[in-house]
Coordinates of C-alpha atoms in Angstrom, one line a residue:
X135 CA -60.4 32.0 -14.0
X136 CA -61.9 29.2 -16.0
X137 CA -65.0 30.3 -16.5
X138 CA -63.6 34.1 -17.2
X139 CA -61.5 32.7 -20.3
X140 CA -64.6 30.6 -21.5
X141 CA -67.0 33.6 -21.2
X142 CA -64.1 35.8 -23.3
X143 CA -64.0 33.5 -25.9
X144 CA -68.1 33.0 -25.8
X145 CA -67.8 36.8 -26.9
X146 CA -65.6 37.0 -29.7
X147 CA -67.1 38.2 -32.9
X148 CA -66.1 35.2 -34.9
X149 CA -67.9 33.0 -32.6
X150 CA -71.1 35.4 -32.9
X151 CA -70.9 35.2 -36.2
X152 CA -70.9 31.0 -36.2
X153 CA -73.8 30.7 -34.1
X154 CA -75.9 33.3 -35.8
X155 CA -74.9 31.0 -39.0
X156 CA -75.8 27.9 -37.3
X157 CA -79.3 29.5 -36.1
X158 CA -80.0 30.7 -39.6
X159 CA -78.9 27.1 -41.4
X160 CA -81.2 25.3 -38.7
X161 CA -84.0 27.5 -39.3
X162 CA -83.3 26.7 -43.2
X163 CA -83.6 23.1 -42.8
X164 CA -86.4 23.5 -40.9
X165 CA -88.5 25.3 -43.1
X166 CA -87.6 23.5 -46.0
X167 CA -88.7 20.2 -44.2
X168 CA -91.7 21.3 -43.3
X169 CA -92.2 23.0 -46.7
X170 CA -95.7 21.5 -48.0
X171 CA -95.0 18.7 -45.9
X172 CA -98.2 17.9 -45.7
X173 CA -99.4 18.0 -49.4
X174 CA -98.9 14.9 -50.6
X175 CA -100.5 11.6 -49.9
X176 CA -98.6 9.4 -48.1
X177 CA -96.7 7.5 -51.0
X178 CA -93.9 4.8 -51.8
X179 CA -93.0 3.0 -49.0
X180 CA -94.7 5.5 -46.2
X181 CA -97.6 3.4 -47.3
X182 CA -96.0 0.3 -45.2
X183 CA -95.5 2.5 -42.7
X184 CA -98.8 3.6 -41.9
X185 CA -99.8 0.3 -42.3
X186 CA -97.6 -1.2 -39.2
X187 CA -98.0 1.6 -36.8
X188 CA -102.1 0.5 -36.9
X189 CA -101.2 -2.3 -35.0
X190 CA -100.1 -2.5 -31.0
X191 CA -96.6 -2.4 -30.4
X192 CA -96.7 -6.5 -29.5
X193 CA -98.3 -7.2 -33.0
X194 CA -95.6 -4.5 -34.5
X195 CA -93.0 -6.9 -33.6
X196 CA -95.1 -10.4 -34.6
X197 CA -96.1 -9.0 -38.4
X198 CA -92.4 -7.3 -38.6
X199 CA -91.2 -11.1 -38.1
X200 CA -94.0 -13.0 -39.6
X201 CA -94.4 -11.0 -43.2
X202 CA -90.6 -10.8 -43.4
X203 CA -90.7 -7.0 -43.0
X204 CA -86.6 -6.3 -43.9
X205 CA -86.2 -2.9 -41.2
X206 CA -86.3 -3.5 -38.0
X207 CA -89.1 -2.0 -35.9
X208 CA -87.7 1.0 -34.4
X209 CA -88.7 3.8 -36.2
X210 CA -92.2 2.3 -36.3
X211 CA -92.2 2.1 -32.8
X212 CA -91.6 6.4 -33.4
X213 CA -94.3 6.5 -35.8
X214 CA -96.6 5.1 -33.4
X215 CA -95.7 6.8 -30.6
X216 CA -95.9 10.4 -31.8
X217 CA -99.2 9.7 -34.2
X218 CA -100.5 8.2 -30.9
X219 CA -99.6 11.8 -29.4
X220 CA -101.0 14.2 -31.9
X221 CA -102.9 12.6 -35.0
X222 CA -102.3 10.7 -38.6
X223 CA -102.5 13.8 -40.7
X224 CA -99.9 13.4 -43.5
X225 CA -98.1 16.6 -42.0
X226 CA -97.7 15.2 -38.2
X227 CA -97.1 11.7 -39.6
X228 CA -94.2 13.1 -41.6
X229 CA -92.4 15.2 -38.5
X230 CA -90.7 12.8 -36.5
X231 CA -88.4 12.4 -39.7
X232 CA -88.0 15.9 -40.6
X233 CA -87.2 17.0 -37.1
X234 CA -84.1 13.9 -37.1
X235 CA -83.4 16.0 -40.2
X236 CA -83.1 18.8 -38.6
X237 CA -80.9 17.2 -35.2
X238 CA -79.1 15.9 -38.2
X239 CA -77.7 19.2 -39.5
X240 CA -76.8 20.2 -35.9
X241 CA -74.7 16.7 -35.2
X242 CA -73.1 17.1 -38.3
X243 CA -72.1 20.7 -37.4
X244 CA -71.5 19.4 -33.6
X245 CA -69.2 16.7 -34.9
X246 CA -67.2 19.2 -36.5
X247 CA -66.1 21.2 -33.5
X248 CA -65.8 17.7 -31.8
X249 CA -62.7 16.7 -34.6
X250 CA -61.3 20.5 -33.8
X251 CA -62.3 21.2 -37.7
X252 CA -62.2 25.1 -38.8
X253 CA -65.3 27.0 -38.2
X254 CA -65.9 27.1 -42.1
X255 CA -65.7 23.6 -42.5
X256 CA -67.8 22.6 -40.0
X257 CA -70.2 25.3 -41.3
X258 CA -70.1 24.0 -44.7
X259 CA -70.8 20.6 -43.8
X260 CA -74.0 21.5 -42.1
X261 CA -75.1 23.7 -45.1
X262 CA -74.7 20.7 -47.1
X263 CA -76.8 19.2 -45.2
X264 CA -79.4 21.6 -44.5
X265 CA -79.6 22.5 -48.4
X266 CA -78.7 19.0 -49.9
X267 CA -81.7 17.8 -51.5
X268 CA -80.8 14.1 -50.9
X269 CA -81.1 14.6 -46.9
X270 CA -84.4 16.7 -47.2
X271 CA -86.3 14.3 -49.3
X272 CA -85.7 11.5 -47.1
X273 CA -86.7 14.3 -44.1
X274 CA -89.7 14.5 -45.8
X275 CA -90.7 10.8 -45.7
X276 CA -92.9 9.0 -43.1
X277 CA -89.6 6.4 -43.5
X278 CA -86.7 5.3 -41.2
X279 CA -83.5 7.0 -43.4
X280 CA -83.9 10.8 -41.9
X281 CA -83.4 8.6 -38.6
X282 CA -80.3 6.7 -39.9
X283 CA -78.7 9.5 -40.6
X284 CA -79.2 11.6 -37.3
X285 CA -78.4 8.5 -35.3
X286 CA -75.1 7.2 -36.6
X287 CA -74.2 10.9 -36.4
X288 CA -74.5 11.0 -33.2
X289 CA -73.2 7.7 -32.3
X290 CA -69.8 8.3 -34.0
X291 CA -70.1 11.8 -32.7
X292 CA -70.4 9.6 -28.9
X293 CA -67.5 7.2 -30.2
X294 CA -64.8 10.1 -30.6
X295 CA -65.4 11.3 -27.6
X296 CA -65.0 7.9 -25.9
X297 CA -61.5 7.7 -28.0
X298 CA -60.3 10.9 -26.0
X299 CA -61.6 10.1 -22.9
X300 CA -63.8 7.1 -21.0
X301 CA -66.8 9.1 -19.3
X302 CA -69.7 6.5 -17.9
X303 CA -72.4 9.4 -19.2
X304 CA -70.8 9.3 -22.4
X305 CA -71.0 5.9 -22.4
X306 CA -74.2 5.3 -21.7
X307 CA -75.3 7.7 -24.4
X308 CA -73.3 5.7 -26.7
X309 CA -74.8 2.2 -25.9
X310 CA -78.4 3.9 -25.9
X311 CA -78.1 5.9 -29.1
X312 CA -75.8 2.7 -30.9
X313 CA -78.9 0.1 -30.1
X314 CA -81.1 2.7 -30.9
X315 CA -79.4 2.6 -34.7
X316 CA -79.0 -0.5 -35.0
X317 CA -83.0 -1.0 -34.0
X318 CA -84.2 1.6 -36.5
X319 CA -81.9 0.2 -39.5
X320 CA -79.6 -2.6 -40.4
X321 CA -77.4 -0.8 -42.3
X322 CA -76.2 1.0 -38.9
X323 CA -74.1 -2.1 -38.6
X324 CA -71.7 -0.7 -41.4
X325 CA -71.2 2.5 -39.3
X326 CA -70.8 0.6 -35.6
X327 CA -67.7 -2.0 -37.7
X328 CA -66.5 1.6 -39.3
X329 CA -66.1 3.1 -35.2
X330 CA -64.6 -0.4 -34.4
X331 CA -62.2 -0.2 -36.8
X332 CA -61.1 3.2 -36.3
X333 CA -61.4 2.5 -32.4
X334 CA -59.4 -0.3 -32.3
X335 CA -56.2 0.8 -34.7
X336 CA -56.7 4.0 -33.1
X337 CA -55.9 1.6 -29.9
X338 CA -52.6 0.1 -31.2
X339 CA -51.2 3.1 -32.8
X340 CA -51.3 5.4 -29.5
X341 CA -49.2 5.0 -26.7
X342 CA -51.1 6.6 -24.5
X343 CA -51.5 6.0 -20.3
X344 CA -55.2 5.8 -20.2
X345 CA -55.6 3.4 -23.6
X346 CA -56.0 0.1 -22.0
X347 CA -59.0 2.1 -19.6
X348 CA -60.7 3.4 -22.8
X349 CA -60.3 0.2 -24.7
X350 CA -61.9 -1.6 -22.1
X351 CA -64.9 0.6 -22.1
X352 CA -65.1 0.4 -25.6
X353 CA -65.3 -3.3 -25.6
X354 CA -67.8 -3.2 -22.9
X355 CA -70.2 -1.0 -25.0
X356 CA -69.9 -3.2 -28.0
X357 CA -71.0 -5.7 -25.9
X358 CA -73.9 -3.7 -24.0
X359 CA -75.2 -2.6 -27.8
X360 CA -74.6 -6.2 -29.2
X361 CA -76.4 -7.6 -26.2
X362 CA -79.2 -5.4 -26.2
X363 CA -79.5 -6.0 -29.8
X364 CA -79.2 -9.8 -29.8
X365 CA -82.8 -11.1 -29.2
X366 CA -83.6 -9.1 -32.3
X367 CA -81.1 -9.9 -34.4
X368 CA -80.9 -13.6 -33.7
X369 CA -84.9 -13.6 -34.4
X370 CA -84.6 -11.3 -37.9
X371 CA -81.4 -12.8 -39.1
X372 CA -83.2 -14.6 -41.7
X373 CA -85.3 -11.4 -42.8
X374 CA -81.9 -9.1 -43.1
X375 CA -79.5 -11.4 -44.9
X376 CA -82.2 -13.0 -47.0
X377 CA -84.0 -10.0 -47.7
X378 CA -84.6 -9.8 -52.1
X379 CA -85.7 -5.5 -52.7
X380 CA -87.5 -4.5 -55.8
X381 CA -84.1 -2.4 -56.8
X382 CA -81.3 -3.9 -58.5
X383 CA -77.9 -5.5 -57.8
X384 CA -75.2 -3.4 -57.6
X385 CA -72.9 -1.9 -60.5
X386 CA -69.4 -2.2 -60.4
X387 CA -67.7 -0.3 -57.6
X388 CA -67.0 2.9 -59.8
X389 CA -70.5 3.1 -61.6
X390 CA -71.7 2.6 -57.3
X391 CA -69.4 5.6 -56.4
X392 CA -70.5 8.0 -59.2
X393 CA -74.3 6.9 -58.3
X394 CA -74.0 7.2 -54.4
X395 CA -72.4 10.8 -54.8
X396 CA -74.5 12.1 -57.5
X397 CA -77.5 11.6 -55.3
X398 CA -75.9 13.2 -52.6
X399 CA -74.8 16.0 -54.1
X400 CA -77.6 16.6 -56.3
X401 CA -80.2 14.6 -56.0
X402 CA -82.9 13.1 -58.5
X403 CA -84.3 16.6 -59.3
X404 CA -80.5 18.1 -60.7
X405 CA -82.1 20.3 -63.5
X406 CA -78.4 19.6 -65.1
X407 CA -78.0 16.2 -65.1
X408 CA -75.1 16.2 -67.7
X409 CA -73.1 18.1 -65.5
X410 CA -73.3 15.5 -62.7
X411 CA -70.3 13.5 -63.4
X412 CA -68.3 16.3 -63.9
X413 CA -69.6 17.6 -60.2
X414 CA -68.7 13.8 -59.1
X415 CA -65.1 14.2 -60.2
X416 CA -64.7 17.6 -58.6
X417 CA -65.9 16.1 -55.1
X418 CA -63.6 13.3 -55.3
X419 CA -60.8 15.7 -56.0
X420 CA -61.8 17.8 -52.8
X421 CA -61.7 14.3 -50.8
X422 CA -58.3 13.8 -51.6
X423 CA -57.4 17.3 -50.6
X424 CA -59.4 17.2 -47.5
X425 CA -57.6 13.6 -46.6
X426 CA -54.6 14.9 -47.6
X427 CA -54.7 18.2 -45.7
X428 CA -55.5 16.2 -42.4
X429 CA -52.8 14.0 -43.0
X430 CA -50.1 16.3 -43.3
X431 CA -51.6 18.6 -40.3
X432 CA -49.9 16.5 -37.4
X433 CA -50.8 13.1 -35.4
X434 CA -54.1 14.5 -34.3
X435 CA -55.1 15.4 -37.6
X436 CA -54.1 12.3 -38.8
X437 CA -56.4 10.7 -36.7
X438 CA -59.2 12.7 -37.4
X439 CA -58.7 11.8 -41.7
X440 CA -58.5 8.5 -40.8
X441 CA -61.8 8.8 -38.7
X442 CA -63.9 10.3 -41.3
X443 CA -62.0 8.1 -44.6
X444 CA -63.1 4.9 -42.7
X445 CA -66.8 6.5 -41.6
X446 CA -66.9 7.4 -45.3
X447 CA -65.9 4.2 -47.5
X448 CA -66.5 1.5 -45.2
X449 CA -70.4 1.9 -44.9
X450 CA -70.4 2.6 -48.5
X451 CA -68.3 -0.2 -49.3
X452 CA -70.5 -2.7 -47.2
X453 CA -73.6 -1.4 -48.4
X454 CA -72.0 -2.2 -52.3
X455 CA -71.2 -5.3 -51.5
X456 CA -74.6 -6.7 -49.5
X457 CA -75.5 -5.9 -53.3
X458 CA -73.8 -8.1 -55.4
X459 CA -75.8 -11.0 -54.6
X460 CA -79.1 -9.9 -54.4
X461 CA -81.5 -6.6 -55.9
X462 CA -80.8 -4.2 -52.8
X463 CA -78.5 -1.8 -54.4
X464 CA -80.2 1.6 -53.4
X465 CA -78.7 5.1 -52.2
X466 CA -81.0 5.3 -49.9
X467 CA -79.4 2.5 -47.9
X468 CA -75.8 4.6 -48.1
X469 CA -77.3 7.6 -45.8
X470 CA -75.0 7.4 -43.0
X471 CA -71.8 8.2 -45.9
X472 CA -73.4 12.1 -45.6
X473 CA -72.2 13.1 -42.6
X474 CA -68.6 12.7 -43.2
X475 CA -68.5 13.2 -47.0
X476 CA -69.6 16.7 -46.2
X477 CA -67.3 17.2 -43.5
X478 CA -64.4 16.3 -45.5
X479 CA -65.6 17.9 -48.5
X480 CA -66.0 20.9 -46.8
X481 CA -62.8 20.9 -45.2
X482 CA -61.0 20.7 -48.6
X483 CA -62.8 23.8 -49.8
X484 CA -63.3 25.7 -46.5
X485 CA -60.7 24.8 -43.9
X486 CA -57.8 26.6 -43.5
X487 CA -54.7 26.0 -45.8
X488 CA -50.9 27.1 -44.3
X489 CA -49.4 27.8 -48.1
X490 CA -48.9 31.2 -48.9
X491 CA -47.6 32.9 -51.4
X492 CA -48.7 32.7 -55.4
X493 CA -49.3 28.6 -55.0
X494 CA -51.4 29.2 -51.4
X495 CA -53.5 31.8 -53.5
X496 CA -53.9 29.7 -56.2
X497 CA -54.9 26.9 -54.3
X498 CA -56.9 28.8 -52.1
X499 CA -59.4 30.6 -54.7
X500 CA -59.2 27.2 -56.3
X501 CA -61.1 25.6 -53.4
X502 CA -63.1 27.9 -52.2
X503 CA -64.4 28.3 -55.7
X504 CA -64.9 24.4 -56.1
X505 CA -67.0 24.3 -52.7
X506 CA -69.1 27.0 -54.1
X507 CA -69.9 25.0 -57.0
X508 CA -71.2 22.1 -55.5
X509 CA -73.1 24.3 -53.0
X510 CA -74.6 25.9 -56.1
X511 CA -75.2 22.8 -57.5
X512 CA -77.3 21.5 -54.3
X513 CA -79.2 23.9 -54.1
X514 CA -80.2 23.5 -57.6
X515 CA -81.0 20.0 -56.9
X516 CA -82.9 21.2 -53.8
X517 CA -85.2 23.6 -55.7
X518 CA -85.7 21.3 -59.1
X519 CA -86.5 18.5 -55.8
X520 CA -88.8 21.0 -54.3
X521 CA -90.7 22.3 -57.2
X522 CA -90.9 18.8 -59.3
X523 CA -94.3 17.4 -60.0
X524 CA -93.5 14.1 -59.1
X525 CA -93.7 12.7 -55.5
X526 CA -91.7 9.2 -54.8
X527 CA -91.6 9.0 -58.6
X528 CA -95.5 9.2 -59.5
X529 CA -96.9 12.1 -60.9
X530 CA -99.2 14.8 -59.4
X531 CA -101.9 13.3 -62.5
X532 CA -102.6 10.4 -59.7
X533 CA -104.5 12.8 -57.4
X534 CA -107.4 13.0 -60.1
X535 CA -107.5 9.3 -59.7
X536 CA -107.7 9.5 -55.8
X537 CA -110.4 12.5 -55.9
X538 CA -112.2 9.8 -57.7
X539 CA -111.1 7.0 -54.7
X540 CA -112.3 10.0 -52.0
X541 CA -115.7 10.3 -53.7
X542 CA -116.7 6.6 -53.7
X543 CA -115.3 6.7 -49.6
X544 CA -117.6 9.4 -49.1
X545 CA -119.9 7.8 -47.4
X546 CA -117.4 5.9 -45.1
X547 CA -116.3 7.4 -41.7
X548 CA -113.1 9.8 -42.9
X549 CA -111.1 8.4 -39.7
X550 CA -111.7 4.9 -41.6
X551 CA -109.9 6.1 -44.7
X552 CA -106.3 6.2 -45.5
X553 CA -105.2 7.1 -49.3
X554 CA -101.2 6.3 -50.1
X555 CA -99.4 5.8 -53.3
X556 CA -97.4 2.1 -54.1

């Protein structure tokens, strides 16, 4: 009888229609990660990158520690491993991140359904994702933030399901995917403090028989991820609190909220970069709706706003403040804030609303017409992003200087010779 109702369900229309969506958005951000992905020289940062994974995985680890490398070694480890695999061309030593980008966009939309959020909401969020053009660029970089971004998905993705109920599989895949975070980025910290948070208020606000069972399994995989994290941590410590970037410290918390959500909405590349602030207000408006609108939908609702606020403003919060002392202010680092700033932006505009009448149709058109706009917008980011001239800031002019670099390496072996951009 189960099964019968499950399989009925399967072959509803509407259901059709969401996964034939989700196939086409994953197919999307596919292509447009692998677009020319393999065009330009490594640049930027990727050139550290290439640089570590030439060692052994034993000397990874020794030059991470000894030349104050501030990530930890995780992604590198990833690097290595898959160039090991297949090659070092620029395209196969970009993938690993694109294809996080890509598990990205199906978390994102996973996590959705998990929180029981409307099928165009959780649709939306993964377009935003799959279109954004802050998400793709750092798809498209031999760098650890495409990872970040899958990975804390997924762990919070893990967490909630933990909240409803304790499950050992679950829990595994919670300590595993958590360590692995925290081992490919710092800044995962913000998002593992964000689920304890939630996890733990969550805790003393429900009355619920099998509570004390689930908190104890929390606790128990906050200690399995800090424990399997601790040898690194207590060897880097130095390296990731002491750690000066070439950025700059951050603004004031305002100027930091207009920057972080102008990147993610429309990137660097926004060929209307006068309209950005206005596109800043009108996504802070569709957070207080969204928040609202989960509030006032009932207690599970309610737990569900509070999950994504504190995913949402805590990490960002954090990653302000580790700023104020010290030049490492940098959207980049503020990744993780995607996932639920596009779920809650896109259940503002998408979701569905109870009101009817004039003031339901009013607010309804209203919405819908705002989420439009900033899809509109991001994919106007996205193409100026894909068609600029400029990669990691440098113009396209530099490859006449590195035609000139390859012709003095002619006459070296071509495996010998590795061109990047810093």
């Amino acid at each position: 009888m189960i099964s019968q109702t499950t399989v009925e369900l399967d072959m509803r229309p509407s259901a059709w229609l969401e996964r034939l969506a989700m196939g086409l958005l994953l197919l999307s951000g596919l292509a447009i990660r692998i677009y020319h992905l393999g065009f330009p020289e490594l640049a930027g940062d990727e050139g550290f990158s290439y640089v570590f994974i030439q060692r052994t995985y034993a000397e990874i680890i020794a030059d991470t520690l000894s030349m104050g490398e501030p990530h930890p070694v995780g992604s590198y480890f990833i690097f290595k491993a898959w160039s090991s695999l297949v090659g070092s061309s620029e395209f196969v030593l970009r993938f690993p991140s694109a294809w996080f980008g890509v598990l990205a966009i199906g978390l994102t939309y996973r996590l959705g359904r998990e929180l029981d959020l409307s099928a165009g909401a959780r649709i939306g969020a993964a377009s935003l994702i799959a279109l954004g053009p802050f998400s793709a660029f750092y798809s498209r970089e031999m760098r650890m933030y495409g990872m970040l971004l899958a990975l804390t998905v997924a762990s919070t993705l893990l967490m909630w399901r933990l909240s409803r109920r304790f499950g050992w599989r679950t829990f595994i895949a919670y300590v595993v995917v958590s360590w692995l975070a925290l081992n490919t980025h710092y800044y995962a910290g913000f998002v593992l403090i964000a689920q304890n948070l939630f996890f733990l208020g969550n805790a003393l606000l429900r009355r619920v028989e099998h509570m004390s069972r689930t908190l104890a399994g929390w606790i128990l995989a906050q200690a399995g991820v800090l424990l399997g994290s601790s040898p690194w941590l207590i060897a880097a410590l130095s390296i990731a609190t002491g750690y000066h970037g070439a950025t700059d410290r951050s603004p004031d918390l305002l100027s930091a909220l207009f920057v972080y959500l102008g990147s993610f909405l429309v990137g660097q590349h926004f060929p209307v970069t006068e309209a950005t602030p206005a596109l800043v207000w009108l996504c802070l408006v569709l957070l207080v709706v969204g928040l609202v609108k989960l509030w006032l939908g009932g207690a599970d609702k309610r737990s569900v706003g509070a999950l994504l606020a504190i995913y949402l403003f805590v990490p960002l919060l954090l990653a302000w403040a580790n700023g104020l002392n010290r030049p490492v202010f940098s959207q980049r680092y503020a990744i993780a804030a995607l996932g639920p700033l596009y779920l809650i932006v896109a259940e503002a505009a998408w979701g569905r609303f109870s009101l009817h009448g004039l003031p339901g149709a009013l607010l309804g058109w209203g919405r819908v017409g705002a989420g439009l706009l900033i899809l509109a917008a991001t994919i106007a980011g996205l193409q100026g992003y894909l068609r600029s001239d400029k990669v990691d800031g440098h113009p396209h002019i530099w490859r006449k200087f590195i035609d000139v670099i390859n012709r003095y390496a002619e006459s070296l072996p071509a495996s010998d010779v590795r061109v990047a951009l810093n």
